[in-house]
Amino acid sequence: MKSSFGSVRQLADALQKQAVDAGASTPSVRGADWRLATVQTVNAGGTVVTDDGITVRQLETYTLPQVGDVIVISQSSSGNWCAVGRLATADLGIGQTQIALKTADTSRTNNAAPADDPHLSFTVTANATYAVDGWIKYSALVDLDITIDWTTPSGALGEWTGHGMGLGTTGQSTSGYSIRTETNDVAQPRNFSGTTSAAGEYSVLIAGTLRVQETGGIYALQWAQGNSGGTATTVYTDSWLRLTRIA
């Protein structure tokens, strides 16, 4: 009799464990669920496949998925999966944006050697690609002008352009100015004009692509007077740069 009772208890324990296991693996029993997963394959049509073989539909907010992304996935009680989005990292993820805002005016005199602006810089990641844009507000005296240049990590590639006042402009004009439109190497300087009034305020629109190679580091806007002189060239508060990681 004692042995019979023991067998019954063992059978009951086994049946209970089977029920628990079945509930744990059946969405309609356990209800909705979420967990972490790693992307193994990116499909066309808005789905990814995780490292454990689950095909998951992306939410609209999960843009530009990449193999290796660590993502949050969620399952409904009917068994459907969706990818909520990638986890944040110390660096920008694909599609994420960072803005550097200039919070104080900076003036430079008797100096034609470009140096980093104290506000307009970023730390960028090895093997990442960024879209760059921005707006630089400045004033400069004619012939002193402004030089815009860049600090880039070793080996970085890409190009930039600045739509700003062409050299040779002498005074303020209500009919417009000549505009520079050249594309430049990612670390190539370019000069933009001042005018006869040092109080005149102008701007340069920045656009470009930064492709960081095996070495990450600092990416910063540098600037100086185009020609050294005693009347200040100034870059003003509210100038900004924006990086958006695209690969």
PDB file of C-alpha atoms in Angstrom:
ATOM      1  CA  MET A   1       0.000   0.000   0.000  1.00  0.00           C
ATOM      2  CA  LYS A   2       2.807   2.387   0.838  1.00  0.00           C
ATOM      3  CA  SER A   3       4.445   1.685  -2.511  1.00  0.00           C
ATOM      4  CA  SER A   4       1.125   2.259  -4.294  1.00  0.00           C
ATOM      5  CA  PHE A   5       0.689   5.659  -2.616  1.00  0.00           C
ATOM      6  CA  GLY A   6       4.267   6.580  -3.627  1.00  0.00           C
ATOM      7  CA  SER A   7       3.542   5.696  -7.248  1.00  0.00           C
ATOM      8  CA  VAL A   8       0.380   7.792  -7.234  1.00  0.00           C
ATOM      9  CA  ARG A   9       2.264  10.785  -5.830  1.00  0.00           C
ATOM     10  CA  GLN A  10       4.991  10.399  -8.460  1.00  0.00           C
ATOM     11  CA  LEU A  11       2.375  10.226 -11.207  1.00  0.00           C
ATOM     12  CA  ALA A  12       0.641  13.341  -9.843  1.00  0.00           C
ATOM     13  CA  ASP A  13       3.927  15.218  -9.677  1.00  0.00           C
ATOM     14  CA  ALA A  14       4.756  14.227 -13.270  1.00  0.00           C
ATOM     15  CA  LEU A  15       1.322  15.313 -14.529  1.00  0.00           C
ATOM     16  CA  GLN A  16       1.621  18.633 -12.706  1.00  0.00           C
ATOM     17  CA  LYS A  17       5.052  19.259 -14.242  1.00  0.00           C
ATOM     18  CA  GLN A  18       3.695  18.475 -17.712  1.00  0.00           C
ATOM     19  CA  ALA A  19       0.854  20.943 -17.183  1.00  0.00           C
ATOM     20  CA  VAL A  20       3.252  23.664 -16.029  1.00  0.00           C
ATOM     21  CA  ASP A  21       5.576  23.044 -19.005  1.00  0.00           C
ATOM     22  CA  ALA A  22       2.675  23.110 -21.441  1.00  0.00           C
ATOM     23  CA  GLY A  23       1.376  26.368 -19.988  1.00  0.00           C
ATOM     24  CA  ALA A  24       4.810  27.958 -20.090  1.00  0.00           C
ATOM     25  CA  SER A  25       5.124  27.251 -23.834  1.00  0.00           C
ATOM     26  CA  THR A  26       1.521  27.982 -24.878  1.00  0.00           C
ATOM     27  CA  PRO A  27       0.735  31.716 -25.367  1.00  0.00           C
ATOM     28  CA  SER A  28      -3.011  31.216 -24.932  1.00  0.00           C
ATOM     29  CA  VAL A  29      -2.331  29.812 -21.447  1.00  0.00           C
ATOM     30  CA  ARG A  30       0.424  32.087 -20.198  1.00  0.00           C
ATOM     31  CA  GLY A  31      -0.840  35.281 -21.897  1.00  0.00           C
ATOM     32  CA  ALA A  32       1.290  38.006 -23.485  1.00  0.00           C
ATOM     33  CA  ASP A  33       5.050  37.937 -22.992  1.00  0.00           C
ATOM     34  CA  TRP A  34       8.197  39.871 -23.908  1.00  0.00           C
ATOM     35  CA  ARG A  35      11.904  39.126 -23.875  1.00  0.00           C
ATOM     36  CA  LEU A  36      15.246  39.994 -25.475  1.00  0.00           C
ATOM     37  CA  ALA A  37      16.537  38.494 -28.711  1.00  0.00           C
ATOM     38  CA  THR A  38      19.350  39.021 -31.213  1.00  0.00           C
ATOM     39  CA  VAL A  39      18.648  39.642 -34.887  1.00  0.00           C
ATOM     40  CA  GLN A  40      20.117  36.937 -37.122  1.00  0.00           C
ATOM     41  CA  THR A  41      18.450  37.777 -40.454  1.00  0.00           C
ATOM     42  CA  VAL A  42      16.805  40.921 -41.842  1.00  0.00           C
ATOM     43  CA  ASN A  43      13.998  40.141 -44.304  1.00  0.00           C
ATOM     44  CA  ALA A  44      12.346  42.332 -46.883  1.00  0.00           C
ATOM     45  CA  GLY A  45       8.825  43.363 -45.947  1.00  0.00           C
ATOM     46  CA  GLY A  46       9.367  44.440 -42.368  1.00  0.00           C
ATOM     47  CA  THR A  47      10.333  41.271 -40.525  1.00  0.00           C
ATOM     48  CA  VAL A  48      13.485  39.963 -38.856  1.00  0.00           C
ATOM     49  CA  VAL A  49      14.494  36.493 -37.705  1.00  0.00           C
ATOM     50  CA  THR A  50      15.992  36.056 -34.245  1.00  0.00           C
ATOM     51  CA  ASP A  51      18.920  33.851 -33.291  1.00  0.00           C
ATOM     52  CA  ASP A  52      16.463  31.228 -32.000  1.00  0.00           C
ATOM     53  CA  GLY A  53      14.505  31.112 -35.246  1.00  0.00           C
ATOM     54  CA  ILE A  54      11.493  33.316 -34.508  1.00  0.00           C
ATOM     55  CA  THR A  55      10.209  35.502 -37.355  1.00  0.00           C
ATOM     56  CA  VAL A  56       9.168  38.816 -35.829  1.00  0.00           C
ATOM     57  CA  ARG A  57       7.370  41.761 -37.420  1.00  0.00           C
ATOM     58  CA  GLN A  58       8.977  45.181 -36.822  1.00  0.00           C
ATOM     59  CA  LEU A  59       7.059  48.055 -35.321  1.00  0.00           C
ATOM     60  CA  GLU A  60       7.191  51.259 -37.372  1.00  0.00           C
ATOM     61  CA  THR A  61       9.540  52.743 -34.766  1.00  0.00           C
ATOM     62  CA  TYR A  62      12.146  49.983 -35.287  1.00  0.00           C
ATOM     63  CA  THR A  63      13.888  51.399 -38.359  1.00  0.00           C
ATOM     64  CA  LEU A  64      16.948  50.188 -40.292  1.00  0.00           C
ATOM     65  CA  PRO A  65      17.329  46.807 -38.539  1.00  0.00           C
ATOM     66  CA  GLN A  66      20.808  45.279 -38.579  1.00  0.00           C
ATOM     67  CA  VAL A  67      22.098  41.761 -37.986  1.00  0.00           C
ATOM     68  CA  GLY A  68      23.383  41.656 -34.400  1.00  0.00           C
ATOM     69  CA  ASP A  69      20.844  44.131 -32.999  1.00  0.00           C
ATOM     70  CA  VAL A  70      19.694  43.205 -29.495  1.00  0.00           C
ATOM     71  CA  ILE A  71      15.950  43.862 -29.575  1.00  0.00           C
ATOM     72  CA  VAL A  72      12.873  43.641 -27.385  1.00  0.00           C
ATOM     73  CA  ILE A  73      10.323  41.208 -28.836  1.00  0.00           C
ATOM     74  CA  SER A  74       6.782  40.772 -27.557  1.00  0.00           C
ATOM     75  CA  GLN A  75       4.282  37.958 -28.087  1.00  0.00           C
ATOM     76  CA  SER A  76       0.516  38.253 -27.918  1.00  0.00           C
ATOM     77  CA  SER A  77      -1.698  35.618 -26.322  1.00  0.00           C
ATOM     78  CA  SER A  78      -2.538  34.399 -29.846  1.00  0.00           C
ATOM     79  CA  GLY A  79       1.134  33.715 -30.532  1.00  0.00           C
ATOM     80  CA  ASN A  80       2.006  36.643 -32.826  1.00  0.00           C
ATOM     81  CA  TRP A  81       5.419  38.292 -32.362  1.00  0.00           C
ATOM     82  CA  CYS A  82       6.473  41.910 -32.866  1.00  0.00           C
ATOM     83  CA  ALA A  83       9.844  43.642 -32.553  1.00  0.00           C
ATOM     84  CA  VAL A  84       9.432  46.689 -30.316  1.00  0.00           C
ATOM     85  CA  GLY A  85      12.908  48.071 -31.057  1.00  0.00           C
ATOM     86  CA  ARG A  86      16.636  47.792 -30.380  1.00  0.00           C
ATOM     87  CA  LEU A  87      18.166  48.373 -26.965  1.00  0.00           C
ATOM     88  CA  ALA A  88      20.039  51.603 -26.379  1.00  0.00           C
ATOM     89  CA  THR A  89      23.842  51.478 -26.336  1.00  0.00           C
ATOM     90  CA  ALA A  90      26.522  53.928 -25.297  1.00  0.00           C
ATOM     91  CA  ASP A  91      26.767  54.945 -28.970  1.00  0.00           C
ATOM     92  CA  LEU A  92      24.112  55.998 -31.463  1.00  0.00           C
ATOM     93  CA  GLY A  93      22.116  53.118 -32.881  1.00  0.00           C
ATOM     94  CA  ILE A  94      21.059  52.928 -36.531  1.00  0.00           C
ATOM     95  CA  GLY A  95      18.562  55.729 -37.172  1.00  0.00           C
ATOM     96  CA  GLN A  96      19.330  57.558 -33.931  1.00  0.00           C
ATOM     97  CA  THR A  97      20.309  61.226 -33.868  1.00  0.00           C
ATOM     98  CA  GLN A  98      22.481  63.415 -31.666  1.00  0.00           C
ATOM     99  CA  ILE A  99      22.619  67.229 -31.752  1.00  0.00           C
ATOM    100  CA  ALA A 100      25.386  69.527 -30.520  1.00  0.00           C
ATOM    101  CA  LEU A 101      24.047  73.012 -29.753  1.00  0.00           C
ATOM    102  CA  LYS A 102      26.264  76.063 -29.340  1.00  0.00           C
ATOM    103  CA  THR A 103      25.340  77.644 -26.013  1.00  0.00           C
ATOM    104  CA  ALA A 104      27.638  80.694 -26.034  1.00  0.00           C
ATOM    105  CA  ASP A 105      29.278  82.979 -28.580  1.00  0.00           C
ATOM    106  CA  THR A 106      32.943  82.326 -29.394  1.00  0.00           C
ATOM    107  CA  SER A 107      35.182  85.028 -30.927  1.00  0.00           C
ATOM    108  CA  ARG A 108      38.688  84.622 -32.349  1.00  0.00           C
ATOM    109  CA  THR A 109      41.143  87.372 -33.330  1.00  0.00           C
ATOM    110  CA  ASN A 110      44.645  87.355 -34.796  1.00  0.00           C
ATOM    111  CA  ASN A 111      44.306  83.629 -35.437  1.00  0.00           C
ATOM    112  CA  ALA A 112      44.020  81.822 -38.762  1.00  0.00           C
ATOM    113  CA  ALA A 113      44.740  78.325 -37.368  1.00  0.00           C
ATOM    114  CA  PRO A 114      41.475  76.333 -37.115  1.00  0.00           C
ATOM    115  CA  ALA A 115      40.692  74.847 -33.708  1.00  0.00           C
ATOM    116  CA  ASP A 116      37.765  72.852 -32.337  1.00  0.00           C
ATOM    117  CA  ASP A 117      34.689  74.850 -31.419  1.00  0.00           C
ATOM    118  CA  PRO A 118      34.080  74.432 -27.665  1.00  0.00           C
ATOM    119  CA  HIS A 119      30.488  73.235 -28.209  1.00  0.00           C
ATOM    120  CA  LEU A 120      30.197  71.555 -31.610  1.00  0.00           C
ATOM    121  CA  SER A 121      31.744  68.103 -31.217  1.00  0.00           C
ATOM    122  CA  PHE A 122      30.775  64.415 -30.906  1.00  0.00           C
ATOM    123  CA  THR A 123      32.319  61.069 -30.058  1.00  0.00           C
ATOM    124  CA  VAL A 124      31.821  58.701 -32.991  1.00  0.00           C
ATOM    125  CA  THR A 125      32.059  54.921 -33.241  1.00  0.00           C
ATOM    126  CA  ALA A 126      34.426  52.759 -35.281  1.00  0.00           C
ATOM    127  CA  ASN A 127      32.906  51.308 -38.463  1.00  0.00           C
ATOM    128  CA  ALA A 128      29.828  53.544 -38.277  1.00  0.00           C
ATOM    129  CA  THR A 129      28.456  55.872 -40.964  1.00  0.00           C
ATOM    130  CA  TYR A 130      26.698  59.148 -40.174  1.00  0.00           C
ATOM    131  CA  ALA A 131      24.709  61.750 -42.068  1.00  0.00           C
ATOM    132  CA  VAL A 132      25.840  65.238 -41.003  1.00  0.00           C
ATOM    133  CA  ASP A 133      23.893  68.468 -41.142  1.00  0.00           C
ATOM    134  CA  GLY A 134      23.926  71.777 -39.333  1.00  0.00           C
ATOM    135  CA  TRP A 135      23.635  75.556 -39.286  1.00  0.00           C
ATOM    136  CA  ILE A 136      26.568  77.817 -38.404  1.00  0.00           C
ATOM    137  CA  LYS A 137      25.855  81.497 -37.663  1.00  0.00           C
ATOM    138  CA  TYR A 138      28.888  83.801 -37.868  1.00  0.00           C
ATOM    139  CA  SER A 139      30.178  87.321 -38.451  1.00  0.00           C
ATOM    140  CA  ALA A 140      33.486  88.281 -40.052  1.00  0.00           C
ATOM    141  CA  LEU A 141      35.121  91.296 -41.618  1.00  0.00           C
ATOM    142  CA  VAL A 142      35.742  91.249 -45.366  1.00  0.00           C
ATOM    143  CA  ASP A 143      39.145  89.713 -46.221  1.00  0.00           C
ATOM    144  CA  LEU A 144      39.358  88.206 -42.715  1.00  0.00           C
ATOM    145  CA  ASP A 145      36.457  85.835 -43.459  1.00  0.00           C
ATOM    146  CA  ILE A 146      35.948  82.472 -41.730  1.00  0.00           C
ATOM    147  CA  THR A 147      37.579  79.087 -42.328  1.00  0.00           C
ATOM    148  CA  ILE A 148      35.532  75.995 -41.469  1.00  0.00           C
ATOM    149  CA  ASP A 149      37.464  72.764 -40.956  1.00  0.00           C
ATOM    150  CA  TRP A 150      36.994  69.438 -39.120  1.00  0.00           C
ATOM    151  CA  THR A 151      38.594  67.158 -36.577  1.00  0.00           C
ATOM    152  CA  THR A 152      38.010  63.560 -37.692  1.00  0.00           C
ATOM    153  CA  PRO A 153      39.129  60.149 -36.419  1.00  0.00           C
ATOM    154  CA  SER A 154      42.157  58.621 -38.131  1.00  0.00           C
ATOM    155  CA  GLY A 155      41.275  57.171 -41.525  1.00  0.00           C
ATOM    156  CA  ALA A 156      37.745  58.628 -41.647  1.00  0.00           C
ATOM    157  CA  LEU A 157      36.235  59.055 -45.111  1.00  0.00           C
ATOM    158  CA  GLY A 158      33.340  61.021 -46.540  1.00  0.00           C
ATOM    159  CA  GLU A 159      32.481  64.453 -47.880  1.00  0.00           C
ATOM    160  CA  TRP A 160      30.842  67.665 -46.761  1.00  0.00           C
ATOM    161  CA  THR A 161      29.533  70.832 -48.323  1.00  0.00           C
ATOM    162  CA  GLY A 162      28.801  74.245 -46.877  1.00  0.00           C
ATOM    163  CA  HIS A 163      26.272  76.516 -48.531  1.00  0.00           C
ATOM    164  CA  GLY A 164      27.535  79.906 -47.441  1.00  0.00           C
ATOM    165  CA  MET A 165      28.672  83.267 -48.763  1.00  0.00           C
ATOM    166  CA  GLY A 166      31.284  83.055 -51.506  1.00  0.00           C
ATOM    167  CA  LEU A 167      34.628  84.834 -51.194  1.00  0.00           C
ATOM    168  CA  GLY A 168      34.770  88.245 -52.802  1.00  0.00           C
ATOM    169  CA  THR A 169      31.508  89.462 -51.301  1.00  0.00           C
ATOM    170  CA  THR A 170      32.113  92.942 -49.922  1.00  0.00           C
ATOM    171  CA  GLY A 171      28.888  94.252 -48.405  1.00  0.00           C
ATOM    172  CA  GLN A 172      25.412  93.324 -47.268  1.00  0.00           C
ATOM    173  CA  SER A 173      22.953  92.922 -50.123  1.00  0.00           C
ATOM    174  CA  THR A 174      19.181  92.725 -50.374  1.00  0.00           C
ATOM    175  CA  SER A 175      19.472  90.967 -53.735  1.00  0.00           C
ATOM    176  CA  GLY A 176      21.439  87.953 -52.456  1.00  0.00           C
ATOM    177  CA  TYR A 177      25.024  86.705 -52.471  1.00  0.00           C
ATOM    178  CA  SER A 178      27.235  84.321 -54.377  1.00  0.00           C
ATOM    179  CA  ILE A 179      27.044  80.899 -52.679  1.00  0.00           C
ATOM    180  CA  ARG A 180      29.722  78.207 -52.453  1.00  0.00           C
ATOM    181  CA  THR A 181      28.477  74.725 -53.342  1.00  0.00           C
ATOM    182  CA  GLU A 182      31.677  72.628 -53.717  1.00  0.00           C
ATOM    183  CA  THR A 183      31.877  69.191 -52.168  1.00  0.00           C
ATOM    184  CA  ASN A 184      34.930  68.742 -49.968  1.00  0.00           C
ATOM    185  CA  ASP A 185      36.818  65.851 -48.441  1.00  0.00           C
ATOM    186  CA  VAL A 186      35.624  65.038 -44.924  1.00  0.00           C
ATOM    187  CA  ALA A 187      38.630  66.823 -43.370  1.00  0.00           C
ATOM    188  CA  GLN A 188      39.131  69.574 -45.971  1.00  0.00           C
ATOM    189  CA  PRO A 189      38.809  73.235 -44.903  1.00  0.00           C
ATOM    190  CA  ARG A 190      36.731  75.787 -46.807  1.00  0.00           C
ATOM    191  CA  ASN A 191      36.561  79.588 -46.467  1.00  0.00           C
ATOM    192  CA  PHE A 192      33.413  81.716 -46.455  1.00  0.00           C
ATOM    193  CA  SER A 193      33.291  85.473 -46.837  1.00  0.00           C
ATOM    194  CA  GLY A 194      32.920  88.313 -44.398  1.00  0.00           C
ATOM    195  CA  THR A 195      31.728  91.799 -45.354  1.00  0.00           C
ATOM    196  CA  THR A 196      32.742  95.400 -44.823  1.00  0.00           C
ATOM    197  CA  SER A 197      30.544  95.468 -41.730  1.00  0.00           C
ATOM    198  CA  ALA A 198      31.936  93.280 -38.962  1.00  0.00           C
ATOM    199  CA  ALA A 199      28.491  93.476 -37.354  1.00  0.00           C
ATOM    200  CA  GLY A 200      26.876  91.664 -40.298  1.00  0.00           C
ATOM    201  CA  GLU A 201      25.639  88.178 -39.359  1.00  0.00           C
ATOM    202  CA  TYR A 202      25.606  85.337 -41.884  1.00  0.00           C
ATOM    203  CA  SER A 203      25.317  81.565 -41.911  1.00  0.00           C
ATOM    204  CA  VAL A 204      26.624  78.378 -43.486  1.00  0.00           C
ATOM    205  CA  LEU A 205      24.355  75.360 -44.022  1.00  0.00           C
ATOM    206  CA  ILE A 206      26.284  72.119 -43.479  1.00  0.00           C
ATOM    207  CA  ALA A 207      25.552  68.747 -45.093  1.00  0.00           C
ATOM    208  CA  GLY A 208      27.652  65.650 -45.610  1.00  0.00           C
ATOM    209  CA  THR A 209      28.526  62.047 -44.815  1.00  0.00           C
ATOM    210  CA  LEU A 210      31.078  60.752 -42.300  1.00  0.00           C
ATOM    211  CA  ARG A 211      32.316  57.168 -42.694  1.00  0.00           C
ATOM    212  CA  VAL A 212      34.348  56.148 -39.642  1.00  0.00           C
ATOM    213  CA  GLN A 213      36.827  53.337 -40.286  1.00  0.00           C
ATOM    214  CA  GLU A 214      38.518  51.043 -37.736  1.00  0.00           C
ATOM    215  CA  THR A 215      39.252  53.908 -35.330  1.00  0.00           C
ATOM    216  CA  GLY A 216      36.534  55.888 -33.564  1.00  0.00           C
ATOM    217  CA  GLY A 217      37.115  59.165 -31.766  1.00  0.00           C
ATOM    218  CA  ILE A 218      36.265  62.854 -31.866  1.00  0.00           C
ATOM    219  CA  TYR A 219      34.394  64.486 -34.739  1.00  0.00           C
ATOM    220  CA  ALA A 220      34.303  68.254 -34.275  1.00  0.00           C
ATOM    221  CA  LEU A 221      33.778  71.443 -36.213  1.00  0.00           C
ATOM    222  CA  GLN A 222      36.944  73.527 -36.313  1.00  0.00           C
ATOM    223  CA  TRP A 223      37.102  77.141 -37.392  1.00  0.00           C
ATOM    224  CA  ALA A 224      39.282  80.254 -37.436  1.00  0.00           C
ATOM    225  CA  GLN A 225      39.649  83.540 -39.241  1.00  0.00           C
ATOM    226  CA  GLY A 226      40.318  83.020 -42.922  1.00  0.00           C
ATOM    227  CA  ASN A 227      43.129  85.563 -42.599  1.00  0.00           C
ATOM    228  CA  SER A 228      44.541  86.673 -39.271  1.00  0.00           C
ATOM    229  CA  GLY A 229      43.420  90.123 -38.109  1.00  0.00           C
ATOM    230  CA  GLY A 230      42.515  92.200 -35.095  1.00  0.00           C
ATOM    231  CA  THR A 231      38.746  92.389 -35.784  1.00  0.00           C
ATOM    232  CA  ALA A 232      37.050  89.302 -34.353  1.00  0.00           C
ATOM    233  CA  THR A 233      35.437  86.524 -36.354  1.00  0.00           C
ATOM    234  CA  THR A 234      32.597  85.151 -34.218  1.00  0.00           C
ATOM    235  CA  VAL A 235      30.494  81.970 -34.248  1.00  0.00           C
ATOM    236  CA  TYR A 236      27.235  82.555 -32.415  1.00  0.00           C
ATOM    237  CA  THR A 237      24.975  80.898 -29.881  1.00  0.00           C
ATOM    238  CA  ASP A 238      22.275  78.664 -31.433  1.00  0.00           C
ATOM    239  CA  SER A 239      24.565  77.316 -34.141  1.00  0.00           C
ATOM    240  CA  TRP A 240      24.176  73.529 -34.236  1.00  0.00           C
ATOM    241  CA  LEU A 241      25.392  70.271 -35.743  1.00  0.00           C
ATOM    242  CA  ARG A 242      23.442  67.022 -36.027  1.00  0.00           C
ATOM    243  CA  LEU A 243      24.646  63.467 -36.567  1.00  0.00           C
ATOM    244  CA  THR A 244      22.291  60.688 -37.643  1.00  0.00           C
ATOM    245  CA  ARG A 245      23.741  57.202 -37.750  1.00  0.00           C
ATOM    246  CA  ILE A 246      22.791  55.523 -41.023  1.00  0.00           C
ATOM    247  CA  ALA A 247      24.995  52.397 -41.013  1.00  0.00           C
TER     248      ALA A 247
END
